Amino acid sequence: MEAEAADAPPGGVESALSCFSFNQDCTSLAIGTKAGYKLFSLSSVEHLDQVHGSNEIPDVYIVERLFSSSLVVVVSHTKPRQMNVYHFKKGTEICNYSYSSNILSIRLNRQRLLVCLEESIYIHNIKDMKLLKTLLDVPANPTGLCALSINHSNSYLAYPGSLTSGEIVLYDGNSLKTVCTIAAHEGMLAAITFNASGSKLASASEKGTVIRVFSVPDGQKVYEFRRGMKRYVTISSLVFSMDSQFLCASSNTETVHIFKLEQVTNSRPEEPSTWSGYMGKMFMAATNYLPTQVSDMMHQDRAFATARLNFSGQRNICTLSTIQKLPRLLVASSDGHLYIYNLDPQDGGECVLIKTHSLFGSGTTEENKENDLRPSLPQSYAATVARPSASSASTVPGYSEDGGALRGEVIPEHEFATGPVCLDDENEFPPIILCRGNQKGKTKQS
């Protein structure tokens, strides 16, 4: 997830925040500035540890980190048509690719890397950066809206399929075939996102009042949530928790909404024999005779929890994560701060602000501290909210569980390799071959 930020903090031009993004498992935050980019670890509430910082590329407006590896993708306003891929711990450029127009967004998982232009999407094999497919039949997409499942076993891609409505095209990034189209909204799309397993897809339109969740790959609607009715808003961020039981949405207003994805059953418990219970039954029965739009509104679920920001109208992104074994809501804002909220359902579903970090502080770079601080068995977001027993298993798989390269494994040489690459970090992924520094991929249309 990624956002551009136009408002400059008091630090001036050198520290102006131009973009920010959480990595795929919400354990790291990347920011781009006029001076370069920075990566932060999100393993602690009290401390915001800078993992890496670089001033080699100025005026960065896209920066994406691949999970907790040393692979980072950067795009600068100085060369907006060029994508640069780096191994930041080795201080090496893996490769760079140039495209026919400005790069609007980049998405990546352990199998694929997507480069979204206004009228085309390029799909690369992330292990060797070869171009696999160019999608040319893409409607004009000036914001670069697209989503990629972080589950590399399916690598589903979603992008707008219409210039006039909220149609979503679901595409299989592994088989390189269109799966289906989803008529998600009447208005044009503003946000789309997959859950961690790639089994669900959430979307919001430009109105920002209704959020819908669809099953993947059949595209059937399974949930519908109402964010509000009084005013239209611009949804700036939409993200599932890692266990897929919660969905978080932030906008240009002062409220962040968290929805709970509960299974609805036909066998509902009997209401108490009270006047309010009786009226509730009568009211729900009457919805069968109301116009469809009104009836749908009656059945839409409301937010499970909310958070109040101390600002509105600023660009921001949110995520749900488990930090130090407790559920947290994190909001990164264009005002140059990271806000951390605690969620306690016993407090009426209100998220409490517990820490504010400046993204322009003078924090020291600690390259190796990130993995040491991360709990070995973090609990899932939903499990923590439900106050589970201490035996809850981790829902965030490590790279070794995915059958990837292990610590110390040597990658064979390649025709472009400067030598074998030894992975000294068990979280390193993918085993990309180091290409010659100025190697440019020639993008071929297909």
Short mmCIF file of C-alpha atoms in Angstrom, two decimals:
data_model
loop_
_atom_site.label_atom_id
_atom_site.label_comp_id
_atom_site.label_asym_id
_atom_site.label_seq_id
_atom_site.Cartn_x
_atom_site.Cartn_y
_atom_site.Cartn_z
CA MET A 1 0.00 0.00 0.00
CA GLU A 2 1.32 3.35 -0.93
CA ALA A 3 0.45 7.02 -0.88
CA GLU A 4 1.81 10.29 -2.15
CA ALA A 5 2.13 13.11 0.34
CA ALA A 6 2.26 16.70 -0.79
CA ASP A 7 2.43 18.55 2.52
CA ALA A 8 5.93 19.38 3.70
CA PRO A 9 6.79 19.24 7.41
CA PRO A 10 8.59 22.08 9.19
CA GLY A 11 11.95 20.54 8.26
CA GLY A 12 11.75 22.12 4.82
CA VAL A 13 12.29 20.81 1.32
CA GLU A 14 15.02 18.33 2.23
CA SER A 15 12.72 16.47 4.62
CA ALA A 16 9.47 16.80 2.67
CA LEU A 17 7.55 13.52 2.68
CA SER A 18 6.63 12.53 -0.88
CA CYS A 19 5.36 8.95 -0.37
CA PHE A 20 5.01 6.21 2.19
CA SER A 21 4.14 2.50 2.10
CA PHE A 22 3.90 -0.48 4.44
CA ASN A 23 5.50 -3.71 3.30
CA GLN A 24 3.46 -6.81 2.52
CA ASP A 25 3.24 -8.25 6.05
CA CYS A 26 3.02 -4.84 7.79
CA THR A 27 6.34 -5.20 9.61
CA SER A 28 8.10 -2.32 7.89
CA LEU A 29 7.39 1.25 6.77
CA ALA A 30 9.11 2.92 3.82
CA ILE A 31 9.06 6.65 3.15
CA GLY A 32 10.31 8.68 0.20
CA THR A 33 11.55 12.26 0.55
CA LYS A 34 13.17 14.99 -1.53
CA ALA A 35 16.50 13.78 -0.18
CA GLY A 36 16.05 10.01 -0.69
CA TYR A 37 14.24 7.25 1.18
CA LYS A 38 14.16 5.53 4.58
CA LEU A 39 13.03 2.14 5.89
CA PHE A 40 11.74 1.64 9.43
CA SER A 41 11.04 -1.46 11.50
CA LEU A 42 7.60 -1.75 13.11
CA SER A 43 8.52 -4.29 15.77
CA SER A 44 8.21 -1.92 18.73
CA VAL A 45 5.69 0.65 19.90
CA GLU A 46 8.10 2.79 21.90
CA HIS A 47 10.86 2.97 19.30
CA LEU A 48 10.77 3.56 15.56
CA ASP A 49 14.04 2.00 14.42
CA GLN A 50 15.47 3.09 11.10
CA VAL A 51 16.64 0.00 9.24
CA HIS A 52 18.14 1.77 6.25
CA GLY A 53 18.38 5.18 4.65
CA SER A 54 19.75 6.36 1.33
CA ASN A 55 20.35 9.77 -0.24
CA GLU A 56 21.76 8.42 -3.50
CA ILE A 57 18.47 8.93 -5.38
CA PRO A 58 16.74 12.27 -4.71
CA ASP A 59 13.07 13.14 -5.00
CA VAL A 60 11.74 9.59 -4.46
CA TYR A 61 8.00 9.17 -5.06
CA ILE A 62 7.73 5.35 -5.02
CA VAL A 63 9.55 3.07 -2.58
CA GLU A 64 8.49 -0.54 -1.95
CA ARG A 65 10.25 -3.11 0.21
CA LEU A 66 9.77 -6.85 -0.32
CA PHE A 67 8.67 -8.25 3.04
CA SER A 68 11.68 -8.01 5.44
CA SER A 69 14.31 -8.70 2.81
CA SER A 70 16.97 -6.31 1.55
CA LEU A 71 15.22 -5.88 -1.77
CA VAL A 72 13.77 -2.41 -2.31
CA VAL A 73 12.26 -0.86 -5.45
CA VAL A 74 12.63 2.89 -5.95
CA VAL A 75 11.31 5.39 -8.51
CA SER A 76 12.37 9.04 -8.57
CA HIS A 77 10.85 12.18 -10.07
CA THR A 78 14.23 12.79 -11.72
CA LYS A 79 13.67 9.63 -13.81
CA PRO A 80 9.96 8.82 -13.51
CA ARG A 81 10.06 6.21 -16.27
CA GLN A 82 12.82 4.17 -14.64
CA MET A 83 12.45 1.51 -11.96
CA ASN A 84 15.53 0.80 -9.81
CA VAL A 85 15.85 -2.43 -7.82
CA TYR A 86 18.41 -2.48 -4.99
CA HIS A 87 19.88 -4.87 -2.44
CA PHE A 88 20.33 -2.25 0.26
CA LYS A 89 22.39 -4.31 2.72
CA LYS A 90 24.97 -5.04 0.04
CA GLY A 91 24.70 -1.53 -1.36
CA THR A 92 24.18 -2.96 -4.85
CA GLU A 93 21.81 -2.13 -7.67
CA ILE A 94 20.30 -5.37 -8.89
CA CYS A 95 18.87 -3.93 -12.09
CA ASN A 96 16.91 -1.06 -13.57
CA TYR A 97 14.18 -1.02 -16.20
CA SER A 98 12.85 1.86 -18.31
CA TYR A 99 9.29 2.16 -19.60
CA SER A 100 7.39 4.12 -22.22
CA SER A 101 5.71 6.51 -19.76
CA ASN A 102 5.79 7.52 -16.11
CA ILE A 103 5.55 4.77 -13.50
CA LEU A 104 2.47 5.28 -11.32
CA SER A 105 2.69 2.36 -8.90
CA ILE A 106 4.60 -0.83 -8.18
CA ARG A 107 3.40 -4.00 -6.47
CA LEU A 108 5.45 -7.06 -5.61
CA ASN A 109 5.32 -10.43 -3.90
CA ARG A 110 7.75 -13.35 -3.82
CA GLN A 111 6.82 -14.40 -7.34
CA ARG A 112 5.86 -11.32 -9.36
CA LEU A 113 6.67 -7.63 -9.69
CA LEU A 114 4.08 -5.34 -11.30
CA VAL A 115 4.78 -1.97 -12.86
CA CYS A 116 1.63 0.05 -13.50
CA LEU A 117 1.57 2.84 -16.07
CA GLU A 118 -1.48 4.86 -17.01
CA GLU A 119 -2.50 2.60 -19.89
CA SER A 120 -0.53 -0.61 -19.37
CA ILE A 121 0.71 -3.03 -16.71
CA TYR A 122 4.02 -4.90 -16.90
CA ILE A 123 4.36 -8.26 -15.15
CA HIS A 124 7.91 -9.38 -14.27
CA ASN A 125 9.20 -12.64 -12.83
CA ILE A 126 10.82 -11.29 -9.68
CA LYS A 127 13.47 -14.05 -9.48
CA ASP A 128 15.23 -12.92 -12.65
CA MET A 129 13.26 -9.75 -13.51
CA LYS A 130 12.33 -11.07 -16.94
CA LEU A 131 9.26 -9.49 -18.48
CA LEU A 132 6.50 -12.11 -18.69
CA LYS A 133 3.51 -10.12 -19.90
CA THR A 134 2.39 -6.64 -20.87
CA LEU A 135 -1.30 -5.87 -20.37
CA LEU A 136 -2.25 -3.30 -23.00
CA ASP A 137 -6.04 -3.52 -22.87
CA VAL A 138 -6.14 -1.54 -19.63
CA PRO A 139 -8.54 1.43 -19.39
CA ALA A 140 -6.88 4.74 -18.59
CA ASN A 141 -5.77 4.52 -14.97
CA PRO A 142 -4.27 7.92 -14.04
CA THR A 143 -3.77 7.01 -10.36
CA GLY A 144 -2.08 3.67 -11.04
CA LEU A 145 -4.69 1.82 -9.01
CA CYS A 146 -3.93 -1.90 -8.83
CA ALA A 147 -3.51 -4.66 -6.26
CA LEU A 148 -1.42 -7.83 -6.08
CA SER A 149 -1.98 -10.77 -3.75
CA ILE A 150 1.02 -11.21 -1.44
CA ASN A 151 0.44 -14.98 -1.59
CA HIS A 152 2.84 -15.88 -4.39
CA SER A 153 1.21 -19.27 -4.96
CA ASN A 154 -1.64 -17.51 -6.77
CA SER A 155 -0.34 -13.96 -7.49
CA TYR A 156 -3.75 -12.58 -8.36
CA LEU A 157 -3.77 -9.10 -9.83
CA ALA A 158 -6.73 -6.68 -9.73
CA TYR A 159 -7.12 -3.43 -11.65
CA PRO A 160 -9.96 -1.16 -12.88
CA GLY A 161 -11.78 -2.53 -15.89
CA SER A 162 -13.90 0.47 -16.86
CA LEU A 163 -13.70 4.22 -17.31
CA THR A 164 -17.28 4.79 -16.18
CA SER A 165 -18.03 2.24 -13.45
CA GLY A 166 -16.41 0.32 -10.62
CA GLU A 167 -15.62 -2.82 -12.58
CA ILE A 168 -12.63 -4.88 -11.41
CA VAL A 169 -10.59 -7.18 -13.63
CA LEU A 170 -9.20 -10.19 -11.76
CA TYR A 171 -6.07 -11.57 -13.43
CA ASP A 172 -3.93 -14.59 -12.57
CA GLY A 173 -0.30 -13.47 -12.48
CA ASN A 174 1.01 -17.03 -12.55
CA SER A 175 -0.96 -18.47 -15.45
CA LEU A 176 -1.08 -15.00 -17.09
CA LYS A 177 -4.80 -15.26 -17.85
CA THR A 178 -7.86 -13.20 -16.99
CA VAL A 179 -9.94 -14.94 -14.34
CA CYS A 180 -13.13 -12.85 -14.26
CA THR A 181 -14.55 -9.34 -14.07
CA ILE A 182 -16.40 -8.12 -10.98
CA ALA A 183 -19.12 -5.45 -11.08
CA ALA A 184 -18.10 -4.05 -7.70
CA HIS A 185 -19.57 -0.52 -7.66
CA GLU A 186 -21.64 1.84 -9.75
CA GLY A 187 -19.07 4.62 -9.38
CA MET A 188 -15.42 4.47 -10.33
CA LEU A 189 -12.97 2.66 -8.07
CA ALA A 190 -10.88 4.42 -5.43
CA ALA A 191 -9.27 1.49 -3.61
CA ILE A 192 -8.77 -2.27 -4.02
CA THR A 193 -6.82 -4.74 -1.91
CA PHE A 194 -6.35 -8.50 -1.41
CA ASN A 195 -6.16 -10.33 1.88
CA ALA A 196 -2.94 -12.18 2.75
CA SER A 197 -4.03 -15.53 1.31
CA GLY A 198 -5.45 -14.03 -1.88
CA SER A 199 -8.87 -15.54 -1.20
CA LYS A 200 -10.69 -12.21 -0.75
CA LEU A 201 -10.71 -8.86 -2.52
CA ALA A 202 -12.02 -5.63 -0.97
CA SER A 203 -12.98 -2.50 -2.88
CA ALA A 204 -14.33 1.03 -2.42
CA SER A 205 -15.60 3.53 -4.95
CA GLU A 206 -14.89 7.24 -5.27
CA LYS A 207 -17.94 7.95 -3.10
CA GLY A 208 -16.31 6.07 -0.25
CA THR A 209 -19.57 5.22 1.50
CA VAL A 210 -19.73 1.46 0.88
CA ILE A 211 -16.93 -1.11 1.08
CA ARG A 212 -17.48 -4.53 -0.47
CA VAL A 213 -15.57 -7.79 -0.12
CA PHE A 214 -15.57 -10.47 -2.82
CA SER A 215 -14.39 -14.06 -2.80
CA VAL A 216 -11.53 -15.01 -5.11
CA PRO A 217 -11.44 -16.40 -7.75
CA ASP A 218 -15.22 -16.58 -8.34
CA GLY A 219 -15.83 -12.87 -7.63
CA GLN A 220 -18.94 -13.39 -5.47
CA LYS A 221 -19.82 -10.70 -2.92
CA VAL A 222 -19.43 -12.03 0.62
CA TYR A 223 -19.45 -8.87 2.78
CA GLU A 224 -20.71 -5.33 2.52
CA PHE A 225 -19.88 -2.55 4.96
CA ARG A 226 -21.12 1.03 5.20
CA ARG A 227 -18.46 3.55 6.10
CA GLY A 228 -20.91 6.45 6.30
CA MET A 229 -23.91 8.16 4.71
CA LYS A 230 -23.60 11.89 5.42
CA ARG A 231 -20.76 12.75 3.06
CA TYR A 232 -18.66 11.37 0.27
CA VAL A 233 -14.99 10.81 1.15
CA THR A 234 -11.79 9.85 -0.63
CA ILE A 235 -10.62 6.43 0.54
CA SER A 236 -6.84 6.62 0.75
CA SER A 237 -6.10 3.22 2.24
CA LEU A 238 -7.84 -0.16 2.42
CA VAL A 239 -6.12 -3.14 4.05
CA PHE A 240 -6.91 -6.51 5.63
CA SER A 241 -5.33 -7.72 8.85
CA MET A 242 -2.90 -10.57 8.27
CA ASP A 243 -5.43 -13.14 9.54
CA SER A 244 -8.14 -11.74 7.21
CA GLN A 245 -10.65 -11.23 10.03
CA PHE A 246 -10.53 -7.42 9.97
CA LEU A 247 -10.58 -4.77 7.26
CA CYS A 248 -9.35 -1.23 7.84
CA ALA A 249 -10.19 1.89 5.80
CA SER A 250 -8.80 5.42 6.10
CA SER A 251 -9.80 8.49 4.13
CA ASN A 252 -9.42 12.26 3.98
CA THR A 253 -11.60 12.58 7.10
CA GLU A 254 -10.59 12.39 10.75
CA THR A 255 -12.00 8.86 11.22
CA VAL A 256 -10.44 5.47 10.49
CA HIS A 257 -12.90 2.55 10.35
CA ILE A 258 -12.20 -1.09 11.21
CA PHE A 259 -14.68 -3.73 10.06
CA LYS A 260 -14.93 -7.31 11.29
CA LEU A 261 -15.45 -10.07 8.73
CA GLU A 262 -17.85 -12.36 10.55
CA GLN A 263 -19.56 -15.32 8.99
CA VAL A 264 -23.30 -14.67 8.77
CA THR A 265 -25.49 -17.70 9.43
CA ASN A 266 -29.15 -18.24 8.68
CA SER A 267 -29.85 -19.51 12.18
CA ARG A 268 -29.91 -16.32 14.21
CA PRO A 269 -30.55 -16.49 17.97
CA GLU A 270 -34.00 -15.46 19.11
CA GLU A 271 -34.36 -11.86 20.22
CA PRO A 272 -35.52 -11.34 23.81
CA SER A 273 -39.24 -10.90 24.17
CA THR A 274 -39.03 -7.16 24.67
CA TRP A 275 -40.63 -4.25 22.85
CA SER A 276 -37.29 -3.31 21.25
CA GLY A 277 -36.68 -6.90 20.15
CA TYR A 278 -40.14 -7.11 18.62
CA MET A 279 -39.69 -3.81 16.77
CA GLY A 280 -36.30 -4.96 15.52
CA LYS A 281 -37.87 -8.06 13.96
CA MET A 282 -40.63 -6.02 12.36
CA PHE A 283 -38.15 -3.51 11.01
CA MET A 284 -35.95 -6.18 9.39
CA ALA A 285 -39.00 -7.92 7.92
CA ALA A 286 -40.15 -4.63 6.40
CA THR A 287 -36.92 -4.31 4.45
CA ASN A 288 -38.19 -7.00 2.07
CA TYR A 289 -40.75 -4.50 0.78
CA LEU A 290 -38.49 -1.46 0.55
CA PRO A 291 -36.60 -0.34 -2.57
CA THR A 292 -33.42 -2.33 -3.17
CA GLN A 293 -31.05 0.52 -2.31
CA VAL A 294 -32.80 1.16 1.02
CA SER A 295 -32.99 -2.56 1.84
CA ASP A 296 -29.29 -3.02 1.10
CA MET A 297 -28.46 -0.11 3.39
CA MET A 298 -30.36 -1.77 6.24
CA HIS A 299 -28.33 -4.96 5.90
CA GLN A 300 -24.91 -3.33 5.61
CA ASP A 301 -22.65 -3.88 8.60
CA ARG A 302 -21.18 -0.97 10.52
CA ALA A 303 -17.65 -0.49 11.77
CA PHE A 304 -16.43 -2.83 14.49
CA ALA A 305 -14.10 -0.10 15.77
CA THR A 306 -13.00 3.42 14.89
CA ALA A 307 -10.03 5.69 15.50
CA ARG A 308 -10.13 9.47 15.70
CA LEU A 309 -7.25 11.27 14.05
CA ASN A 310 -6.21 14.73 15.21
CA PHE A 311 -6.26 15.95 11.63
CA SER A 312 -8.33 15.69 8.46
CA GLY A 313 -7.78 16.39 4.80
CA GLN A 314 -4.25 14.97 4.77
CA ARG A 315 -3.08 11.99 2.78
CA ASN A 316 -2.58 8.91 4.95
CA ILE A 317 -2.34 5.14 4.89
CA CYS A 318 -3.27 2.64 7.58
CA THR A 319 -2.52 -0.95 8.47
CA LEU A 320 -3.42 -3.51 11.13
CA SER A 321 -0.58 -5.37 12.78
CA THR A 322 0.39 -7.26 15.92
CA ILE A 323 3.24 -5.49 17.72
CA GLN A 324 4.59 -6.81 21.01
CA LYS A 325 1.76 -9.37 21.08
CA LEU A 326 -1.02 -6.77 21.00
CA PRO A 327 -3.25 -5.60 18.12
CA ARG A 328 -2.31 -2.19 16.76
CA LEU A 329 -3.67 0.23 14.23
CA LEU A 330 -0.92 2.18 12.47
CA VAL A 331 -1.55 5.35 10.48
CA ALA A 332 1.23 7.06 8.50
CA SER A 333 0.36 10.61 7.49
CA SER A 334 1.65 13.23 5.11
CA ASP A 335 2.26 15.45 8.15
CA GLY A 336 5.41 13.35 8.69
CA HIS A 337 4.22 11.22 11.61
CA LEU A 338 3.35 7.62 12.37
CA TYR A 339 0.43 7.23 14.77
CA ILE A 340 0.04 3.98 16.71
CA TYR A 341 -3.32 3.06 18.24
CA ASN A 342 -4.28 0.27 20.57
CA LEU A 343 -7.57 -1.55 20.00
CA ASP A 344 -9.57 -2.72 23.00
CA PRO A 345 -13.10 -3.87 22.13
CA GLN A 346 -14.06 -3.56 25.80
CA ASP A 347 -13.70 0.20 25.45
CA GLY A 348 -16.63 0.43 23.05
CA GLY A 349 -14.58 -0.23 19.93
CA GLU A 350 -12.64 3.02 20.20
CA CYS A 351 -8.96 2.85 19.25
CA VAL A 352 -6.76 4.70 21.72
CA LEU A 353 -3.72 6.64 20.52
CA ILE A 354 -0.72 5.37 22.48
CA LYS A 355 2.31 6.65 20.54
CA THR A 356 3.28 9.21 17.91
CA HIS A 357 6.59 8.96 16.04
CA SER A 358 8.17 11.58 13.81
CA LEU A 359 9.34 10.16 10.49
CA PHE A 360 12.00 12.86 10.29
CA GLY A 361 13.61 12.27 13.67
CA SER A 362 17.29 11.63 14.14
CA GLY A 363 16.90 7.92 14.74
CA THR A 364 20.03 5.84 14.29
CA THR A 365 20.29 3.24 11.57
CA GLU A 366 20.36 -0.26 13.02
CA GLU A 367 20.74 -2.72 10.16
CA ASN A 368 20.59 -5.91 12.22
CA LYS A 369 18.21 -4.88 15.00
CA GLU A 370 15.02 -5.43 13.03
CA ASN A 371 14.95 -9.22 13.10
CA ASP A 372 16.18 -9.39 16.69
CA LEU A 373 13.26 -7.27 17.93
CA ARG A 374 10.57 -9.18 16.09
CA PRO A 375 8.77 -11.80 18.24
CA SER A 376 9.49 -15.35 17.15
CA LEU A 377 5.81 -16.32 17.28
CA PRO A 378 3.63 -13.22 16.82
CA GLN A 379 -0.04 -13.72 17.45
CA SER A 380 -2.59 -12.93 14.79
CA TYR A 381 -4.52 -9.68 14.97
CA ALA A 382 -7.93 -11.29 15.47
CA ALA A 383 -6.63 -13.84 17.95
CA THR A 384 -5.10 -11.12 20.06
CA VAL A 385 -8.29 -9.08 20.07
CA ALA A 386 -10.18 -12.17 21.21
CA ARG A 387 -7.77 -12.64 24.15
CA PRO A 388 -6.63 -16.17 23.17
CA SER A 389 -4.51 -18.57 25.13
CA ALA A 390 -0.75 -18.22 24.88
CA SER A 391 -0.53 -21.23 22.55
CA SER A 392 -1.78 -19.35 19.48
CA ALA A 393 0.33 -20.10 16.42
CA SER A 394 1.83 -17.52 14.13
CA THR A 395 -0.18 -16.50 11.09
CA VAL A 396 2.76 -14.81 9.39
CA PRO A 397 4.81 -17.47 7.58
CA GLY A 398 8.55 -17.04 7.37
CA TYR A 399 10.42 -17.41 4.15
CA SER A 400 11.81 -20.83 5.03
CA GLU A 401 8.23 -22.11 5.39
CA ASP A 402 7.63 -21.06 1.80
CA GLY A 403 10.44 -23.27 0.57
CA GLY A 404 12.79 -20.41 -0.18
CA ALA A 405 16.50 -19.83 0.17
CA LEU A 406 17.86 -20.38 3.66
CA ARG A 407 20.62 -18.61 5.55
CA GLY A 408 23.99 -19.04 3.85
CA GLU A 409 22.60 -20.65 0.71
CA VAL A 410 24.64 -19.81 -2.38
CA ILE A 411 22.75 -18.87 -5.54
CA PRO A 412 24.27 -20.16 -8.81
CA GLU A 413 25.82 -17.72 -11.22
CA HIS A 414 23.85 -16.34 -14.14
CA GLU A 415 24.87 -14.89 -17.48
CA PHE A 416 24.57 -11.38 -16.00
CA ALA A 417 25.92 -12.22 -12.56
CA THR A 418 28.94 -10.50 -11.04
CA GLY A 419 29.39 -13.53 -8.81
CA PRO A 420 27.32 -15.90 -6.66
CA VAL A 421 25.18 -14.18 -4.05
CA CYS A 422 25.25 -15.59 -0.52
CA LEU A 423 22.13 -14.82 1.49
CA ASP A 424 23.23 -13.93 5.02
CA ASP A 425 19.72 -13.17 6.23
CA GLU A 426 17.17 -15.95 6.68
CA ASN A 427 14.45 -13.52 5.62
CA GLU A 428 16.18 -12.72 2.33
CA PHE A 429 14.03 -13.18 -0.72
CA PRO A 430 13.98 -13.59 -3.64
CA PRO A 431 17.20 -15.16 -4.96
CA ILE A 432 17.61 -12.44 -7.58
CA ILE A 433 20.77 -12.56 -9.64
CA LEU A 434 22.85 -9.41 -9.49
CA CYS A 435 22.71 -7.80 -12.92
CA ARG A 436 25.20 -5.36 -14.37
CA GLY A 437 24.60 -1.92 -12.88
CA ASN A 438 23.23 -0.21 -15.99
CA GLN A 439 21.49 -3.22 -17.45
CA LYS A 440 18.16 -2.03 -18.86
CA GLY A 441 15.37 -4.42 -19.65
CA LYS A 442 13.75 -3.98 -23.02
CA THR A 443 10.06 -4.20 -22.43
CA LYS A 444 8.28 -6.13 -25.13
CA GLN A 445 4.59 -5.91 -25.71
CA SER A 446 2.65 -9.12 -25.68
#
